[in-house]
Amino acid sequence: MKGVKIDGTPSAEELHASPGFPQESIRKGPLAFIECVEEIPCNPCATACPRGAITLEGGLTALPRLDAELCTGCGLCISVCPGLAIYVKAREHEPGFSSILFPYEYYPLPQKGDPVECVNRFGKSICSGTVLSVRTAEKLDRTALIKVSFPQAYFDEVISIKRLPNQ
Amino acid sequence: MEKREVIIVGAGPAGLSAAVEAATAGCGVLLIDENSKPGGQLFKQIHKFFGSQEHKAGIRGIDIGKRLLEEAENLHIEVWLDSEVCGIFDANKVWVVRNKKETVLLQGDRIIIATGASENAVHFPGWHLPGVMGAGAAQTMINIHRVLPGEKVLMVGSGNVGVIVSYQLLQAGAEVVGVIEAAPRLGGYGVHTAKVRRAGVPFFVSHVVAAAEGKDRVEKVRIVQVDPRWNPVPGTEKTLKADTICLATGLTPLTELAFLAGCESTYSPVLGGHVPWHNSAMRTSVRHIFIAGDISGVEEASTAMEEGRMAGLQAAASLGHVDEADAMIRGKAIQARLDALRSGLFGEKRKNAKESIFSAMGNSNNGAR
Ligand SMILES: Cc1cc2nc3c(=O)[nH]c(=O)nc-3n(C[C@H](O)[C@H](O)[C@H](O)COP(=O)(O)OP(=O)(O)OC[C@H]3O[C@@H](n4cnc5c(N)ncnc54)[C@H](O)[C@@H]3O)c2cc1C
Ligand code: SF4
Ligand code: SF4
């Protein structure tokens, strides 16, 4: 665990030090998590949020800050993020299970109800999950939003699913 | 000899934006590109772009390109495709080989050179084997021609080009066996490296290619760790199975035409090497000639478009199509957008490099500023 400039993915320390990553998932319900820890010239996440929950204090290259109190977990910020750096997690989607709503840009897409392998930030399969929904509306502009439920014990680690094999 | 008010060489994001701006101001514009389709690098960029709303952030490069083309079409800009500019001389004469067969000599009151950049290669034993290619070439294959260059790819270089093309190779169905980086830290945006990492692709910092091996094409590649002085560390060699090696080892501005035309050069390692000197109006030391985009320093499509707008605006203003006060206000707005793109962790270096170019020739410049 050496951080984003060595491993390619941010470490727990880097995430917790950034203003877009909720320190503690304060509710059971859904909440956005932003894994954007470097100052890059970018702000569509802030423009997209209808609740004003994401702000960039000090211009285009400031880090996005999430106000967890204002975020409803609606997911509108996910598909506009060119970095695919935002997902929405709910700690308790149902007893014992969490859910994640994340951006996915690979074909084939999974189907609702499919069992899938959930992966961590290193792409390692860590648990199995179930696809709850697959959204592909036109305004998502070819970034599918996939919702998966998985065992709550893996709440902090799960970030995506393993790519499905080519057809 | 045929004459045009503004002749633009290169129809990438910079050249297209320059054409739109100059034509909107009322100039007669001719846009020339050697390819069969306009758009330059933009039509390979299938990912969503960074920036803010006014930079069209969150929109895929390919769609930004389509919009730009529509604007150019609505303005009825004259475009010559399959036409290569082979020389610029006597300050305003442009030699074109049109449609790959006919030599045409043109005269332009203003010339905007927007030829972009070319990929750098690195050499290692086996680099001549089929399967070794530029990352940009691989991107053209998958996103324009829809052909997979190989099944198992090693990416050399972790800048944005390397990580974006790695992601797009995964999307196209290839396996990326690793991304290696000679420097001790990864170069590209963390959000890009993170999406490649979560797809299971390992990164190797402080690693270089020791050799590519194979009979008729690449079959495997040996990589080795290097110490801070770039010497291989004994005992750290690893062999990876790969049939393709993509080189994403930087870009060099395509400056030949500008230098042939007599534009003064200046050296900027941050911006890719020798570039034609230019001021903030994108004007070179040859008064009739402006530049924009990667030729003026390798940056991004978003900066290339803004520089193109600046060059188009200033060329039009210098011909009297835009009044001075108006040109000043619009020039400032473009400059502000450029400054925003050149801020932060990654942009600041480029901003400083640009500014030192602007000031490099001081007041001795023959009235270009
Ligand atoms: C893999 C990759 C990913 C990228 N991702 C992004 C990104 O996410 N965001 C971003 O903002 N930028 C991105 N870029 C950078 C961006 O594509 C370039 O900075 C941009 O295209 C430069 O624009 P340009 O108009 O200067 O040059 P180009 O797009 O290269 O266009 C130059 C044109 O000039 C033509 N030409 C050259 N010489 C001649 C001649 N003698 N006669 C006639 N025609 C000629 C060429 O054929 C070409 O069509 C990426 C680049 C790569 C390679
Ligand atoms: S999930 Fe909805 S409310 Fe929360 S930050 Fe994103 S857009 Fe705003
Ligand atoms: S849109 Fe994504 S990449 Fe851009 S600032 Fe927001 S979180 Fe970061």
Coordinates of C-alpha atoms in Angstrom, one line a residue, chain B:
Chain B
M1 CA -1.4 31.6 -57.8
E2 CA -4.5 31.0 -55.8
K3 CA -4.9 33.2 -52.8
R4 CA -6.7 32.9 -49.5
E5 CA -7.0 35.2 -46.5
V6 CA -6.2 32.5 -43.9
I7 CA -4.7 29.1 -44.7
I8 CA -4.7 26.6 -41.8
V9 CA -2.5 23.5 -41.9
G10 CA -3.9 20.6 -39.9
A11 CA -7.6 20.0 -39.1
G12 CA -7.2 18.6 -35.6
P13 CA -8.9 20.3 -32.6
A14 CA -6.5 23.3 -32.9
G15 CA -6.9 23.8 -36.6
L16 CA -10.7 23.3 -36.6
S17 CA -11.1 25.8 -33.7
A18 CA -8.9 28.3 -35.5
A19 CA -10.9 27.9 -38.7
V20 CA -14.2 28.4 -36.9
E21 CA -13.0 31.5 -35.1
A22 CA -11.5 33.1 -38.2
A23 CA -14.4 32.3 -40.4
T24 CA -16.9 33.6 -37.8
A25 CA -14.9 36.9 -37.8
G26 CA -15.4 37.1 -41.6
C27 CA -12.1 35.7 -43.0
G28 CA -12.0 33.6 -46.1
V29 CA -10.5 30.3 -44.7
L30 CA -8.9 27.3 -46.2
L31 CA -8.3 24.3 -44.0
I32 CA -5.9 21.6 -45.2
D33 CA -5.3 18.1 -43.7
E34 CA -3.4 15.1 -45.0
N35 CA -5.9 12.6 -43.7
S36 CA -9.2 11.6 -45.4
K37 CA -11.2 12.8 -42.4
P38 CA -10.8 16.0 -40.3
G39 CA -10.5 15.9 -36.5
G40 CA -6.9 14.9 -35.9
Q41 CA -6.5 13.0 -32.6
L42 CA -10.0 13.9 -31.4
F43 CA -11.9 11.1 -33.0
K44 CA -9.8 8.5 -31.2
Q45 CA -10.6 10.0 -27.8
I46 CA -13.7 7.9 -26.9
H47 CA -13.4 8.9 -23.2
K48 CA -15.1 11.7 -21.4
F49 CA -12.9 14.9 -21.1
F50 CA -11.8 16.8 -18.0
G51 CA -12.3 20.5 -17.5
S52 CA -15.3 22.6 -16.7
Q53 CA -18.6 23.1 -18.5
E54 CA -17.1 25.8 -20.8
H55 CA -14.4 23.3 -21.8
K56 CA -17.1 20.8 -22.5
A57 CA -16.0 18.6 -19.6
G58 CA -17.8 15.2 -19.1
I59 CA -18.3 15.0 -22.9
R60 CA -16.4 12.3 -24.9
G61 CA -13.7 13.7 -27.2
I62 CA -15.2 12.1 -30.2
D63 CA -18.5 14.0 -29.6
I64 CA -16.6 17.3 -29.0
G65 CA -15.0 16.6 -32.4
K66 CA -18.4 16.1 -34.0
R67 CA -19.7 19.4 -32.7
L68 CA -16.6 21.2 -33.9
L69 CA -17.0 19.7 -37.4
E70 CA -20.7 20.7 -37.5
E71 CA -19.7 24.3 -36.6
A72 CA -17.1 24.3 -39.4
E73 CA -19.7 22.8 -41.9
N74 CA -22.3 25.4 -40.9
L75 CA -19.8 28.1 -41.7
H76 CA -19.1 26.5 -45.1
I77 CA -15.4 26.5 -44.5
E78 CA -13.4 25.2 -47.4
V79 CA -11.6 22.0 -46.5
W80 CA -9.0 20.1 -48.5
L81 CA -8.5 16.6 -47.3
D82 CA -5.9 14.0 -48.4
S83 CA -3.8 17.0 -49.0
E84 CA -0.3 17.4 -47.5
V85 CA 1.4 20.7 -47.0
C86 CA 5.0 20.1 -48.0
G87 CA 6.5 23.5 -47.5
I88 CA 6.0 27.1 -46.5
F89 CA 8.3 29.8 -47.9
D90 CA 8.7 33.4 -48.7
A91 CA 6.7 34.0 -45.5
N92 CA 3.3 33.4 -47.1
K93 CA 3.5 30.8 -49.9
V94 CA 2.2 27.3 -49.2
W95 CA 3.1 24.3 -51.2
V96 CA 0.4 21.6 -51.1
V97 CA 0.2 18.2 -52.7
R98 CA -3.6 18.0 -53.2
N99 CA -5.5 14.7 -53.3
K100 CA -2.1 13.0 -53.2
K101 CA -1.4 13.8 -56.8
E102 CA -1.5 17.5 -57.8
T103 CA 0.9 20.2 -56.7
V104 CA -0.7 23.5 -55.8
L105 CA 1.0 26.7 -54.8
L106 CA -1.1 29.0 -52.6
Q107 CA -0.6 32.4 -51.1
G108 CA -2.1 33.2 -47.7
D109 CA -2.3 36.6 -46.0
R110 CA -2.1 34.6 -42.7
I111 CA -1.0 31.0 -42.1
I112 CA -1.9 29.1 -39.0
I113 CA 0.2 25.9 -38.5
A114 CA -1.6 23.3 -36.4
T115 CA 0.2 20.1 -37.3
G116 CA 0.1 18.5 -33.9
A117 CA 2.8 16.1 -32.6
S118 CA 4.4 12.7 -33.3
E119 CA 5.0 9.8 -31.0
N120 CA 8.4 9.1 -29.5
A121 CA 10.0 5.7 -29.7
V122 CA 12.3 4.0 -27.2
H123 CA 14.8 1.4 -28.3
F124 CA 15.5 -2.0 -26.8
P125 CA 16.6 -5.4 -28.1
G126 CA 13.7 -6.7 -30.1
W127 CA 12.0 -3.4 -30.7
H128 CA 11.9 -4.1 -34.4
L129 CA 9.6 -7.1 -33.9
P130 CA 6.0 -6.9 -35.2
G131 CA 3.8 -6.2 -32.2
V132 CA 5.9 -3.2 -31.0
M133 CA 3.9 -0.1 -31.8
G134 CA 3.1 3.4 -30.6
A135 CA 0.2 3.7 -28.1
G136 CA -1.4 6.2 -30.5
A137 CA -1.2 3.7 -33.3
A138 CA -2.9 1.1 -31.1
Q139 CA -5.6 3.6 -30.2
T140 CA -6.1 4.3 -33.9
M141 CA -6.5 0.6 -34.5
I142 CA -9.0 -0.1 -31.8
N143 CA -11.1 3.1 -31.9
I144 CA -11.0 4.1 -35.6
H145 CA -10.5 0.7 -37.4
R146 CA -11.9 -1.5 -34.7
V147 CA -9.0 -4.0 -34.9
L148 CA -7.4 -5.4 -31.8
P149 CA -3.6 -5.2 -32.2
G150 CA -3.1 -8.2 -29.9
E151 CA -4.5 -10.2 -27.1
K152 CA -1.9 -9.5 -24.3
V153 CA -0.5 -6.0 -24.2
L154 CA 2.3 -4.5 -22.2
M155 CA 2.1 -0.7 -22.0
V156 CA 5.4 1.2 -21.7
G157 CA 4.8 4.6 -20.0
S158 CA 2.3 5.7 -17.4
G159 CA 1.5 9.2 -18.6
N160 CA -2.1 10.0 -19.5
V161 CA -1.7 8.6 -23.0
G162 CA -0.4 5.3 -21.6
V163 CA -3.1 4.8 -19.0
I164 CA -6.0 6.0 -21.2
V165 CA -4.9 3.7 -24.1
S166 CA -4.6 0.8 -21.6
Y167 CA -8.1 1.4 -20.4
Q168 CA -9.4 1.6 -24.0
L169 CA -7.5 -1.7 -24.8
L170 CA -9.3 -3.3 -21.9
Q171 CA -12.6 -1.9 -23.3
A172 CA -11.8 -3.3 -26.7
G173 CA -11.3 -6.8 -25.1
A174 CA -7.6 -7.1 -24.8
E175 CA -5.7 -8.1 -21.7
V176 CA -3.2 -5.6 -20.4
V177 CA -0.5 -7.5 -18.7
G178 CA 1.1 -4.5 -17.1
V179 CA 2.0 -0.8 -17.3
I180 CA 5.7 -0.1 -16.8
E181 CA 7.2 3.3 -15.9
A182 CA 10.9 4.1 -15.8
A183 CA 10.4 6.9 -13.3
P184 CA 9.8 6.0 -9.6
R185 CA 6.3 7.5 -9.7
L186 CA 3.4 7.1 -12.1
G187 CA 2.8 10.0 -14.5
G188 CA -0.9 10.0 -15.4
Y189 CA -3.9 11.3 -13.5
G190 CA -4.6 9.2 -10.4
V191 CA -8.2 8.7 -11.5
H192 CA -7.0 7.2 -14.8
T193 CA -4.5 4.9 -13.1
A194 CA -7.1 3.8 -10.5
K195 CA -9.6 2.7 -13.1
V196 CA -6.9 0.6 -14.9
R197 CA -5.7 -0.8 -11.5
R198 CA -9.2 -1.8 -10.4
A199 CA -9.5 -3.8 -13.7
G200 CA -6.6 -5.9 -12.3
V201 CA -3.7 -4.4 -14.3
P202 CA -0.4 -4.2 -12.3
F203 CA 1.8 -1.1 -12.4
F204 CA 5.6 -1.4 -12.3
V205 CA 7.4 1.8 -11.4
S206 CA 11.2 2.1 -11.9
H207 CA 11.0 -0.6 -14.6
V208 CA 12.1 -0.6 -18.2
V209 CA 12.0 -3.1 -21.1
A210 CA 15.2 -5.3 -21.1
A211 CA 14.2 -7.1 -24.3
A212 CA 11.3 -8.2 -26.4
E213 CA 11.6 -11.7 -27.6
G214 CA 9.9 -13.8 -30.2
K215 CA 10.5 -15.5 -33.5
D216 CA 8.3 -13.7 -36.0
R217 CA 6.6 -11.3 -33.6
V218 CA 6.6 -10.4 -29.9
E219 CA 5.9 -13.5 -27.8
K220 CA 7.3 -12.3 -24.4
V221 CA 9.0 -9.4 -22.9
R222 CA 11.6 -9.1 -20.2
I223 CA 11.3 -6.2 -17.9
V224 CA 13.8 -5.1 -15.3
Q225 CA 13.9 -2.7 -12.4
V226 CA 16.3 0.3 -12.6
D227 CA 18.0 2.2 -9.8
P228 CA 17.8 6.0 -9.4
R229 CA 20.6 6.3 -12.0
W230 CA 18.7 4.3 -14.5
N231 CA 21.0 1.2 -14.2
P232 CA 19.3 -2.2 -14.2
V233 CA 19.2 -3.8 -10.8
P234 CA 20.6 -7.4 -11.1
G235 CA 18.2 -10.1 -10.2
T236 CA 15.1 -8.1 -10.8
E237 CA 14.2 -9.3 -14.2
K238 CA 10.7 -10.6 -14.9
T239 CA 9.4 -12.2 -18.0
L240 CA 5.8 -11.4 -19.0
K241 CA 3.8 -13.1 -21.8
A242 CA 2.7 -10.5 -24.3
D243 CA 2.1 -10.3 -28.0
T244 CA 2.0 -6.5 -28.2
I245 CA 4.2 -3.8 -26.7
C246 CA 2.7 -0.3 -26.8
L247 CA 5.0 2.7 -26.4
A248 CA 3.6 5.7 -24.7
T249 CA 6.9 7.5 -24.2
G250 CA 6.0 11.0 -25.0
L251 CA 5.3 13.2 -28.0
T252 CA 7.4 15.6 -30.0
P253 CA 5.8 18.7 -31.7
L254 CA 5.7 18.5 -35.5
T255 CA 7.6 21.7 -36.2
E256 CA 9.2 21.1 -39.6
L257 CA 6.9 23.4 -41.5
A258 CA 7.3 26.2 -39.1
F259 CA 11.1 26.0 -39.1
L260 CA 11.1 25.7 -42.9
A261 CA 9.2 28.9 -43.0
G262 CA 11.8 30.6 -40.9
C263 CA 10.1 30.7 -37.5
E264 CA 12.5 31.2 -34.6
S265 CA 12.7 28.2 -32.3
T266 CA 12.9 27.9 -28.6
Y267 CA 13.5 24.9 -26.4
S268 CA 11.1 23.7 -23.7
P269 CA 11.6 20.2 -22.3
V270 CA 8.3 20.4 -20.4
L271 CA 6.4 21.0 -23.7
G272 CA 8.1 18.3 -25.8
G273 CA 11.4 19.9 -27.0
H274 CA 11.9 22.5 -29.7
V275 CA 8.9 24.6 -30.5
P276 CA 8.4 27.7 -32.6
W277 CA 8.7 30.8 -30.5
H278 CA 5.3 32.4 -30.1
N279 CA 3.6 35.1 -28.0
S280 CA 0.3 34.8 -26.1
A281 CA -1.5 35.7 -29.3
M282 CA 0.0 32.5 -30.8
R283 CA 2.0 34.6 -33.3
T284 CA 5.4 33.4 -34.3
S285 CA 8.5 35.4 -35.2
V286 CA 7.4 35.4 -38.8
R287 CA 4.6 38.0 -38.8
H288 CA 2.2 36.2 -41.1
I289 CA 2.4 32.9 -39.3
F290 CA 0.5 31.8 -36.2
I291 CA 0.6 28.4 -34.5
A292 CA -1.8 26.5 -32.2
G293 CA -2.1 23.1 -30.5
D294 CA 0.5 20.5 -29.9
I295 CA 3.0 22.1 -32.3
S296 CA 3.3 25.0 -29.9
G297 CA 4.0 22.6 -27.0
V298 CA 2.4 19.2 -26.3
E299 CA -0.6 19.6 -24.0
E300 CA -4.2 18.5 -24.5
A301 CA -7.1 18.8 -26.9
S302 CA -8.8 21.2 -24.5
T303 CA -5.8 23.6 -24.6
A304 CA -5.4 23.0 -28.3
M305 CA -8.9 24.2 -29.0
E306 CA -8.5 27.3 -26.9
E307 CA -5.1 28.1 -28.6
G308 CA -6.8 27.5 -32.0
R309 CA -9.5 30.0 -31.1
M310 CA -6.8 32.5 -30.0
A311 CA -4.8 32.0 -33.2
G312 CA -8.0 32.3 -35.4
L313 CA -9.1 35.4 -33.5
Q314 CA -5.8 37.2 -33.6
A315 CA -5.2 36.3 -37.2
A316 CA -8.6 37.8 -38.1
A317 CA -7.9 40.8 -35.9
S318 CA -4.5 41.4 -37.6
L319 CA -6.4 41.5 -40.9
G320 CA -8.8 44.1 -39.6
H321 CA -11.8 41.8 -39.3
V322 CA -12.1 42.3 -35.6
D323 CA -11.7 45.7 -34.0
E324 CA -9.0 46.1 -31.5
A325 CA -11.0 46.5 -28.4
D326 CA -13.2 43.5 -29.2
A327 CA -10.1 41.3 -30.0
M328 CA -8.7 42.4 -26.6
I329 CA -11.8 41.4 -24.6
R330 CA -12.2 38.0 -26.4
G331 CA -8.5 37.3 -26.3
K332 CA -8.6 37.8 -22.5
A333 CA -11.5 35.4 -22.1
I334 CA -9.7 32.7 -24.0
Q335 CA -6.5 33.3 -22.0
A336 CA -8.5 33.0 -18.8
R337 CA -9.9 29.6 -19.9
L338 CA -6.3 28.5 -20.9
D339 CA -5.0 29.6 -17.5
A340 CA -7.7 27.5 -15.8
L341 CA -6.7 24.5 -17.7
R342 CA -3.1 25.1 -16.9
S343 CA -3.5 25.2 -13.1
G344 CA -3.1 22.7 -10.4
L345 CA -0.6 19.8 -9.8
F346 CA -0.2 18.9 -13.4
G347 CA -0.9 22.2 -15.2
E348 CA 1.3 24.6 -13.3
K349 CA 4.5 23.4 -15.0
R350 CA 3.0 23.9 -18.4
K351 CA 1.8 27.3 -17.5
N352 CA 5.3 28.4 -16.4
A353 CA 6.8 26.8 -19.5
K354 CA 4.4 28.7 -21.8
E355 CA 5.1 31.9 -20.0
S356 CA 8.8 31.6 -20.3
I357 CA 8.3 31.1 -24.1
F358 CA 6.2 34.2 -24.3
S359 CA 8.9 36.2 -22.7
A360 CA 11.9 34.4 -24.4
M361 CA 12.3 36.8 -27.3
G362 CA 11.7 40.0 -25.3
N363 CA 11.1 43.2 -27.2
S364 CA 13.6 42.4 -29.9
N365 CA 10.9 40.5 -31.7
N366 CA 10.0 42.2 -35.0
G367 CA 6.7 43.7 -33.9
A368 CA 4.9 40.4 -33.5
R369 CA 3.6 41.1 -30.0

